[in-house]
PDB file of C-alpha atoms and ligand atoms in Angstrom:
ATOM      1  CA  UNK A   1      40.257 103.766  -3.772  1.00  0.00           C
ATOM      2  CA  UNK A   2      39.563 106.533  -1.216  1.00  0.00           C
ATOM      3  CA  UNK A   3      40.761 109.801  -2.235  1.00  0.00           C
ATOM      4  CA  UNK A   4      43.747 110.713  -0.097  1.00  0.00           C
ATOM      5  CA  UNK A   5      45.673 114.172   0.114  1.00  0.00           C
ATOM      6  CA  UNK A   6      49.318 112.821  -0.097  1.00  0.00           C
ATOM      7  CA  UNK A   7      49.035 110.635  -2.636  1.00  0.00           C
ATOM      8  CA  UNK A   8      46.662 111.831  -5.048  1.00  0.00           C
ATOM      9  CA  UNK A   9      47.959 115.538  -5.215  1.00  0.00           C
ATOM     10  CA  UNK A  10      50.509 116.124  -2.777  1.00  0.00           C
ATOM     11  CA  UNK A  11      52.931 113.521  -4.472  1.00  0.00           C
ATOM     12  CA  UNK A  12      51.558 113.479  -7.474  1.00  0.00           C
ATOM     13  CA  UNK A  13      51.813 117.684  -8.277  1.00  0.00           C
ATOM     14  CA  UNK A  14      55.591 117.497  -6.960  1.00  0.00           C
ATOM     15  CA  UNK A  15      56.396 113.954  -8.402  1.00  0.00           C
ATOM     16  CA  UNK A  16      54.970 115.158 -12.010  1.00  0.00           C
ATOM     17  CA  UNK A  17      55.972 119.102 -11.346  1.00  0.00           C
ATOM     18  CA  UNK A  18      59.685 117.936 -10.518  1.00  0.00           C
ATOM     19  CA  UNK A  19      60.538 115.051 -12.868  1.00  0.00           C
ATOM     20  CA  UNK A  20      63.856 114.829 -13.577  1.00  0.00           C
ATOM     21  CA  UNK A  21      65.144 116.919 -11.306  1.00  0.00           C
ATOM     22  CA  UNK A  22      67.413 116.798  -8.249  1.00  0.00           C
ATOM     23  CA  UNK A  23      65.238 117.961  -5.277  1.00  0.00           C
ATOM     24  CA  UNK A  24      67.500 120.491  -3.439  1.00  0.00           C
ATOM     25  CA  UNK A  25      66.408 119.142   0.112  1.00  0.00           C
ATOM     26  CA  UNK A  26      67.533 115.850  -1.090  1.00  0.00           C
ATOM     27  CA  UNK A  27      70.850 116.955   0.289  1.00  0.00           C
ATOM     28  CA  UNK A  28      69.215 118.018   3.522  1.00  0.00           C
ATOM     29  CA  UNK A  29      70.723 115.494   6.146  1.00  0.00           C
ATOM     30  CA  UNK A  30      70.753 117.208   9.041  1.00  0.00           C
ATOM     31  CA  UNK A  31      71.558 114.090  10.939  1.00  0.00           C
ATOM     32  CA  UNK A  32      75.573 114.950  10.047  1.00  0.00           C
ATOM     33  CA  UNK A  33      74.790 118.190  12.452  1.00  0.00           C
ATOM     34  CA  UNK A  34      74.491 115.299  15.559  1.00  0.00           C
ATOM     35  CA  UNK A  35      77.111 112.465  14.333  1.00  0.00           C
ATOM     36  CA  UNK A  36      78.592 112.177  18.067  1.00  0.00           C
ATOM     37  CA  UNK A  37      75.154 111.216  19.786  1.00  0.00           C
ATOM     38  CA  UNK A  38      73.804 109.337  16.456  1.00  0.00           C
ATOM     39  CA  UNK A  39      76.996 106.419  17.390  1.00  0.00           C
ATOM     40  CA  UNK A  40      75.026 105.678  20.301  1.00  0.00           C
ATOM     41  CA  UNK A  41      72.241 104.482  18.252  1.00  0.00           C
ATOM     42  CA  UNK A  42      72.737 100.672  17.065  1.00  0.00           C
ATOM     43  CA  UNK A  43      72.958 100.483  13.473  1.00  0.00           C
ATOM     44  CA  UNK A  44      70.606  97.782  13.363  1.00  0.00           C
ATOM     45  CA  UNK A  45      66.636  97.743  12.057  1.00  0.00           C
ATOM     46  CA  UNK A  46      65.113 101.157  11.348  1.00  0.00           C
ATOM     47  CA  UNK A  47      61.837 102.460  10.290  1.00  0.00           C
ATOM     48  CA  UNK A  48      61.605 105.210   7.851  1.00  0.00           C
ATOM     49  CA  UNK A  49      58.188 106.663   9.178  1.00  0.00           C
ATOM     50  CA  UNK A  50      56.483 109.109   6.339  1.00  0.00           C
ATOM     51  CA  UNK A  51      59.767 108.664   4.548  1.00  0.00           C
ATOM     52  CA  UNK A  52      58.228 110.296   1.118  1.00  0.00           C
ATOM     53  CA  UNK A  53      61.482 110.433  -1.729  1.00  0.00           C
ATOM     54  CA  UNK A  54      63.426 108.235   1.047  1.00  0.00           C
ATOM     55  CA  UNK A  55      66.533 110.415   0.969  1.00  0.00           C
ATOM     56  CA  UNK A  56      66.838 108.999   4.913  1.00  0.00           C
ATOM     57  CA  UNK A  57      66.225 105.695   3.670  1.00  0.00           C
ATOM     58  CA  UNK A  58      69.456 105.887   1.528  1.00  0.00           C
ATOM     59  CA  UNK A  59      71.270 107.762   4.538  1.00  0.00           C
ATOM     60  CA  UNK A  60      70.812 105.073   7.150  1.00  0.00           C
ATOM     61  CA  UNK A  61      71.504 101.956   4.427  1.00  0.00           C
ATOM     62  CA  UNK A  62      74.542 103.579   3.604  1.00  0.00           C
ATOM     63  CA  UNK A  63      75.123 103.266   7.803  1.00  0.00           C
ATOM     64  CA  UNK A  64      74.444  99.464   7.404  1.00  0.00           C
ATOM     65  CA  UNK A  65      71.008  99.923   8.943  1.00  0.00           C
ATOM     66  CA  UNK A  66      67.915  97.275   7.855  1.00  0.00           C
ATOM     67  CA  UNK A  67      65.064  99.522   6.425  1.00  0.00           C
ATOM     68  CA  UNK A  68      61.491  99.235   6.563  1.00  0.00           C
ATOM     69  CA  UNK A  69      59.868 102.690   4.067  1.00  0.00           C
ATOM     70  CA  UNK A  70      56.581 103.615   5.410  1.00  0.00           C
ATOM     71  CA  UNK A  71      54.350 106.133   3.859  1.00  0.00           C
ATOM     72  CA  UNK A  72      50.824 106.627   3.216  1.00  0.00           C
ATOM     73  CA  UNK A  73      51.407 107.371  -0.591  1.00  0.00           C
ATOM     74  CA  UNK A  74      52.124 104.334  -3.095  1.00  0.00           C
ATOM     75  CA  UNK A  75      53.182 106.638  -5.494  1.00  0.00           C
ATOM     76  CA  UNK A  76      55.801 108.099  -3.417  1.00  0.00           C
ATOM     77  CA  UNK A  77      57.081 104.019  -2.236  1.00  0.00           C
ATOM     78  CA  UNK A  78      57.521 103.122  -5.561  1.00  0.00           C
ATOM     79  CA  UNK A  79      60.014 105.905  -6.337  1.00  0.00           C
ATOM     80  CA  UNK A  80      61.560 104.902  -2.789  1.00  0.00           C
ATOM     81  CA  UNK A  81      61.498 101.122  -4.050  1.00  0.00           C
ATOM     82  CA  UNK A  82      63.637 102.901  -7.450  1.00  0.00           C
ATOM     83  CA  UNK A  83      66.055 104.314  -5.749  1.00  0.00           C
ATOM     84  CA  UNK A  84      66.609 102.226  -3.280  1.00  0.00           C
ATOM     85  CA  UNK A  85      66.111  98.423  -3.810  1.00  0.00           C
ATOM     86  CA  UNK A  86      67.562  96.912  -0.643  1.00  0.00           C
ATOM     87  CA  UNK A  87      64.789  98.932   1.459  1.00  0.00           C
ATOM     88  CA  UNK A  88      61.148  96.873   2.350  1.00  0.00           C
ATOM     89  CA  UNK A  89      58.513  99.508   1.408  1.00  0.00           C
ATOM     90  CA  UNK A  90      55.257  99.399   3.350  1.00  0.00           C
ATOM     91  CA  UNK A  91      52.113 101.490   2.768  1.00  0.00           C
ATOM     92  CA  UNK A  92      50.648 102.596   6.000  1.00  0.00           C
ATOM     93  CA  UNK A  93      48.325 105.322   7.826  1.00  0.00           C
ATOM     94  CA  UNK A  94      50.729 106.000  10.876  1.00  0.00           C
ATOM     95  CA  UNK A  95      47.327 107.672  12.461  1.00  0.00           C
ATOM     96  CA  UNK A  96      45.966 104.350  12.925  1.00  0.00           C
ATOM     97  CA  UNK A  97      47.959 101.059  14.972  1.00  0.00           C
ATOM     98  CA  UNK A  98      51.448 100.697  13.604  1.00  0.00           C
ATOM     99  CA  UNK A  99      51.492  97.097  12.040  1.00  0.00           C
ATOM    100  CA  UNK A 100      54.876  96.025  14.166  1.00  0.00           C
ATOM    101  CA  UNK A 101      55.697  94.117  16.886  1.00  0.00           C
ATOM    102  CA  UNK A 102      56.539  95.414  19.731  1.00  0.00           C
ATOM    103  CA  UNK A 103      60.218  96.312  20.544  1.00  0.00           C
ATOM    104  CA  UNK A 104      61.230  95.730  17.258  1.00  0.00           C
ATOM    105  CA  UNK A 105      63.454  98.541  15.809  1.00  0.00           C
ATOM    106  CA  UNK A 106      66.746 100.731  17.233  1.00  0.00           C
ATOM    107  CA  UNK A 107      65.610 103.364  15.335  1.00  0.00           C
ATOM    108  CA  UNK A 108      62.467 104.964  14.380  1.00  0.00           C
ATOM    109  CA  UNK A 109      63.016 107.986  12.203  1.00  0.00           C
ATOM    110  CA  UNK A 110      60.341 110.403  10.994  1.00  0.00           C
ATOM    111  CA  UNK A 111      61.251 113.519   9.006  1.00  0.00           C
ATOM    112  CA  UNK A 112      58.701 116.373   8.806  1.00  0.00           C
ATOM    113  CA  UNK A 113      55.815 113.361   9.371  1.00  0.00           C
ATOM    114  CA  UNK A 114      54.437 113.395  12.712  1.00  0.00           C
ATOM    115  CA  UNK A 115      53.000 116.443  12.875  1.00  0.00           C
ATOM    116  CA  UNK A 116      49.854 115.989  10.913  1.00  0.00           C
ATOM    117  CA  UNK A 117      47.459 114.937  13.708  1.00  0.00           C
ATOM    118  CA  UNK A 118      45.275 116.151  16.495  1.00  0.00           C
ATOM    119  CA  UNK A 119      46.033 115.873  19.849  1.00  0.00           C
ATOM    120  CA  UNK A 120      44.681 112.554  20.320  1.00  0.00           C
ATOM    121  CA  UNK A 121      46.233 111.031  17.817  1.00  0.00           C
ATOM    122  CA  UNK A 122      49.469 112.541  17.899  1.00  0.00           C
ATOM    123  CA  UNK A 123      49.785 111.015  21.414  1.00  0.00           C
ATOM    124  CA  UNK A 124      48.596 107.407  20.102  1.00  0.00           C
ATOM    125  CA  UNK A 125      51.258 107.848  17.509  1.00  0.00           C
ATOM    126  CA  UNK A 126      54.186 108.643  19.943  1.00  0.00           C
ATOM    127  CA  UNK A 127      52.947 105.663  22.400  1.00  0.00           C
ATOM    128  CA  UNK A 128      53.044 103.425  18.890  1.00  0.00           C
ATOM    129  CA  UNK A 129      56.398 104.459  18.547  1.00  0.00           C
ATOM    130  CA  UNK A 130      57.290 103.870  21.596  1.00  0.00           C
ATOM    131  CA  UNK A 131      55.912 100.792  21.704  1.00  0.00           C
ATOM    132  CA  UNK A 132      57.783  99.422  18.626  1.00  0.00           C
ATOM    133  CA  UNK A 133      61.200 100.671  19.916  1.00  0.00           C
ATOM    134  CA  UNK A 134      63.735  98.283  21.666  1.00  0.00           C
ATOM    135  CA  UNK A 135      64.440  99.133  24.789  1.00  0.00           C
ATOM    136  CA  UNK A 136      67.457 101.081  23.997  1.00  0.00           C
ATOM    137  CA  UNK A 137      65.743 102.212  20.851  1.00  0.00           C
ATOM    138  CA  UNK A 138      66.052 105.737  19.374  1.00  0.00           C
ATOM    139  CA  UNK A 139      63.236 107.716  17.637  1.00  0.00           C
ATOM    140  CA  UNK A 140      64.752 110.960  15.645  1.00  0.00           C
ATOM    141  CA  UNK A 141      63.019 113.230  13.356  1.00  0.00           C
ATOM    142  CA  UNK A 142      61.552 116.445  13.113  1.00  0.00           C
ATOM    143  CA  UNK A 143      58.249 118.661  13.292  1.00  0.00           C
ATOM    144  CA  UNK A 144      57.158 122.079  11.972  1.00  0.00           C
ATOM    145  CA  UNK A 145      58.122 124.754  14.592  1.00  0.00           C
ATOM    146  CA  UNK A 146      54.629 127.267  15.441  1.00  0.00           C
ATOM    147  CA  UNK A 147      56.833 130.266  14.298  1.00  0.00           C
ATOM    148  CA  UNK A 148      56.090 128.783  10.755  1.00  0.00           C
ATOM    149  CA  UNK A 149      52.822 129.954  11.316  1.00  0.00           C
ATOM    150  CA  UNK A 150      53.199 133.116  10.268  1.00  0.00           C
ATOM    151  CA  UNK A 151      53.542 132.177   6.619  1.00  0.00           C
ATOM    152  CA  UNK A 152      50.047 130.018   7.078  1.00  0.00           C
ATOM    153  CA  UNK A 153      48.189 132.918   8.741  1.00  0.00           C
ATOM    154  CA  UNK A 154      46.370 134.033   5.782  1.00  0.00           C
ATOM    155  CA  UNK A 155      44.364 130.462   4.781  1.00  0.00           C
ATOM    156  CA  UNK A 156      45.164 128.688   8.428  1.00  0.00           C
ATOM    157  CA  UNK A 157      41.670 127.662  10.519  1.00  0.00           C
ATOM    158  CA  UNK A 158      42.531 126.603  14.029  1.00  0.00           C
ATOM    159  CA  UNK A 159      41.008 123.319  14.863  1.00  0.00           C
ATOM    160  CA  UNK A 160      42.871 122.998  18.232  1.00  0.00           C
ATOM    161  CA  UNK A 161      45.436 124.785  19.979  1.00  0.00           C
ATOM    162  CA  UNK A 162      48.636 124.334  17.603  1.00  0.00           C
ATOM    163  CA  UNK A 163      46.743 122.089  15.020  1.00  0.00           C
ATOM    164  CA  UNK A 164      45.494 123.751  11.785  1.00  0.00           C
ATOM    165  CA  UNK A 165      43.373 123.003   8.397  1.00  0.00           C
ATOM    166  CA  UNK A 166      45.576 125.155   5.544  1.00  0.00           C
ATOM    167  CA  UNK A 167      44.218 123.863   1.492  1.00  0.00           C
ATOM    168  CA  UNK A 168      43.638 120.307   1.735  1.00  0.00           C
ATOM    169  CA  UNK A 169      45.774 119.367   4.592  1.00  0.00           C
ATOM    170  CA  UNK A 170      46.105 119.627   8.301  1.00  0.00           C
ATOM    171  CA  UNK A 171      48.875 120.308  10.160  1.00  0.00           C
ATOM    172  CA  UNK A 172      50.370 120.684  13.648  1.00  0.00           C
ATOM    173  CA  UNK A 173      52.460 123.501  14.464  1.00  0.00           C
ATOM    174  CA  UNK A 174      54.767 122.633  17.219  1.00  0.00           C
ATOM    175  CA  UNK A 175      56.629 124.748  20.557  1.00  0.00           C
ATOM    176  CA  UNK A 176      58.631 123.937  23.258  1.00  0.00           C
ATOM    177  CA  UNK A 177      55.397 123.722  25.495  1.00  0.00           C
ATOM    178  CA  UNK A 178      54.004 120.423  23.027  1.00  0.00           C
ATOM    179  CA  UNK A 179      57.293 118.680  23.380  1.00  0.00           C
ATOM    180  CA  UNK A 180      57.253 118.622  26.874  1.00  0.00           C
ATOM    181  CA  UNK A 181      53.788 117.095  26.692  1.00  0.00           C
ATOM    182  CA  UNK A 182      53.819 114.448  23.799  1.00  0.00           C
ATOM    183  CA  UNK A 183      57.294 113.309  24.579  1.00  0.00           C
ATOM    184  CA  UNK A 184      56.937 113.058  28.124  1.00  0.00           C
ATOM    185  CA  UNK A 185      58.187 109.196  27.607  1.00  0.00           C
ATOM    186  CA  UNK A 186      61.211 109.995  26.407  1.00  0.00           C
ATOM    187  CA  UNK A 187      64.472 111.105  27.285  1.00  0.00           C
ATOM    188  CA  UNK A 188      65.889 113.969  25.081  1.00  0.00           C
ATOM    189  CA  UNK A 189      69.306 114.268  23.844  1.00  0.00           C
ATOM    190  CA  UNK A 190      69.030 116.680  21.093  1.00  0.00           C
ATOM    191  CA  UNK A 191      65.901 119.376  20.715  1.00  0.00           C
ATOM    192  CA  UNK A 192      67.279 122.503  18.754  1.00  0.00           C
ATOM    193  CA  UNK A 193      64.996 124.749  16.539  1.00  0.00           C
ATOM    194  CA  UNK A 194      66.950 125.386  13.022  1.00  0.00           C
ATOM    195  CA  UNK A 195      65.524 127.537  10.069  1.00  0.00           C
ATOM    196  CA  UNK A 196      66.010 125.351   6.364  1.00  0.00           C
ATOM    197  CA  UNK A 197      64.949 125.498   3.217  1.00  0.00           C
ATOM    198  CA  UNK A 198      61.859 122.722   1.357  1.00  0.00           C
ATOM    199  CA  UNK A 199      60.827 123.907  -2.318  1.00  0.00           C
ATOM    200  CA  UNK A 200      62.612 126.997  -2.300  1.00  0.00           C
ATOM    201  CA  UNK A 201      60.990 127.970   1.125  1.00  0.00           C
ATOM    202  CA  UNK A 202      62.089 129.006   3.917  1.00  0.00           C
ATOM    203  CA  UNK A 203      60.912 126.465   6.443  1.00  0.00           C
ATOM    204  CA  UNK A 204      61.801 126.609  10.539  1.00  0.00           C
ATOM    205  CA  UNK A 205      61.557 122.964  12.140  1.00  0.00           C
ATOM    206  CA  UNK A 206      62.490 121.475  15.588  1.00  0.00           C
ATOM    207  CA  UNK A 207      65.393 118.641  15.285  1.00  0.00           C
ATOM    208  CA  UNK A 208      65.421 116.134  17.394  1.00  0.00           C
ATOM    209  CA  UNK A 209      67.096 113.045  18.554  1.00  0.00           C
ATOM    210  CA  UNK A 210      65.165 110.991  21.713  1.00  0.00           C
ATOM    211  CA  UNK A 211      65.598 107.477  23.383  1.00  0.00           C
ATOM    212  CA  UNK A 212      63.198 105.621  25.367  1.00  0.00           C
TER     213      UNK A 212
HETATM  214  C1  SAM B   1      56.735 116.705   4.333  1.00  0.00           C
HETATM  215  S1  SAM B   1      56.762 115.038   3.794  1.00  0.00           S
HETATM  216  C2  SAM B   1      58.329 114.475   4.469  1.00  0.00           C
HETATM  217  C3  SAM B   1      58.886 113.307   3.689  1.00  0.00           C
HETATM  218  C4  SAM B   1      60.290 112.827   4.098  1.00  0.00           C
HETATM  219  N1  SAM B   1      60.314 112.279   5.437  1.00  0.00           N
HETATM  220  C5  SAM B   1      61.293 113.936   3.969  1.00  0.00           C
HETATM  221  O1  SAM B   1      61.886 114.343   4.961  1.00  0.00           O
HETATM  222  O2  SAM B   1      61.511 114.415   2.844  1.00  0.00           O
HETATM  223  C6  SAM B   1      55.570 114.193   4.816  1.00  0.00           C
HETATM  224  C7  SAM B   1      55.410 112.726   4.444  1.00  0.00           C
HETATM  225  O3  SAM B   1      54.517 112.091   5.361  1.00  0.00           O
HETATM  226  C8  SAM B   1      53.634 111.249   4.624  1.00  0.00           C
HETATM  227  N2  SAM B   1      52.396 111.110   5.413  1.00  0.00           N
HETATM  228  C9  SAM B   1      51.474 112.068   5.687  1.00  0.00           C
HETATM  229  N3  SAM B   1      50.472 111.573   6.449  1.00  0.00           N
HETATM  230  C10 SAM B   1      50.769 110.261   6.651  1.00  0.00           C
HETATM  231  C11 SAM B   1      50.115 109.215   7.370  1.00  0.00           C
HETATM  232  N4  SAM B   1      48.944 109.411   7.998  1.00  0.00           N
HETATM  233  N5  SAM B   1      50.701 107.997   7.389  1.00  0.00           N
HETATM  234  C12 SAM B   1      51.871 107.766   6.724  1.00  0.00           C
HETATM  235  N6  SAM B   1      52.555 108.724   6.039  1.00  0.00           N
HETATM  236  C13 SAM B   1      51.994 109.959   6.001  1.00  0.00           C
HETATM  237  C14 SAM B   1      53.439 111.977   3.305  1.00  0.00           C
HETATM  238  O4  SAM B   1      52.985 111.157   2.255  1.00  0.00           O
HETATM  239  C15 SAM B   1      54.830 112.530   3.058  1.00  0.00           C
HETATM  240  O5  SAM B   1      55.626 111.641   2.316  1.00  0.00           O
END
């Protein structure tokens, strides 16, 4: 099989590096932060977009939610499928079509997994999302904030405005300005820049909670 960066040494360093251990982020739900606007989301079917260790997975079954897992790593789904066996785990490139129907989920979440892509892309990838959502679907998640680029600067090569090559990966670095842009379709209810913590690093993301 093609060799691909999040499988075959992204997951596999951390999943063999960290065996055994409780991840600290693991505990990171910063969905609690929002529970007021979260109720207006219908605990029905949700998609776990780049879900990685699934620790969202297990948050929204414990809300009663029907979970689809996607991510592009098998390695990764199969420790998803572990810990949590009621979840459907799907292996997917969410830079190509999303294999769903349309309209078919109240919630689409994506933790620290959207921001990967070029421009063109990234806006195919919002429009998928959008296009799987019910009507009165929800799409919440988060993206790297472009004042984490400072601790990039010294291996970062700029591709495109915002959108870097750093080791073996790309990413997308994201401000206000890119919001306004990719998620043009959707109304906003929650968009707050927060500084956390992801293998003991400090790491400063945009939350956000949006409905079609
Ligand atoms: C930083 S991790 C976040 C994982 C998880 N959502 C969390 O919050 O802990 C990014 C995840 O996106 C997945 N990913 C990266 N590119 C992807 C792609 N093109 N399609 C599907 N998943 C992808 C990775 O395998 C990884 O699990």
């Amino acid at each position: 099989m093609e060799y691909n960066y999040w499988n075959d040494e992204y997951w596999k360093n951390n999943l063999a590096n960290h065996k055994g251990e409780k991840l600290d982020f693991l505990s990171d739900i910063w969905l609690n932060k929002y529970t007021e606007i979260f109720k207006k989301v219908k605990f029905g079917k949700a998609l776990d977009l780049g879900c990685g260790l699934g620790q969202y997975t297990s948050f929204l079954l414990d809300k009663g939610f029907d979970t689809i897992s996607a991510d592009i790593s098998k390695d990764v789904l199969k420790k998803v499928k572990e810990n949590n066996p009621n979840t459907e785990t799907i292996m997917l490139d969410m830079s190509k079509s999303l294999p769903f129907q349309d309209k078919q989920f109240d919630l689409v979440f994506a933790n620290l997994s959207i921001h990967y892509f070029d421009k063109e892309t990234t806006e195919k990838l919002l429009e998928e999302i959008r296009r799987i959502l019910k009507d009165d679907g929800y799409f919440i998640g988060s993206v790297n904030s472009s004042k984490t680029y400072k601790f990039i600067e010294d291996i970062a090569i700029e591709l495109e405005p915002n959108y870097y090559k750093e080791n073996g990966r790309t990413v997308r670095l994201w401000d206000k300005e890119q919001f306004d842009y990719f998620f043009k379709n959707f109304k906003i209810d929650v968009l707050e820049e927060v500084e956390t913590e992801r293998w003991n690093l400090i790491k400063i993301m945009w939350e956000f909670i949006v409905h079609k």
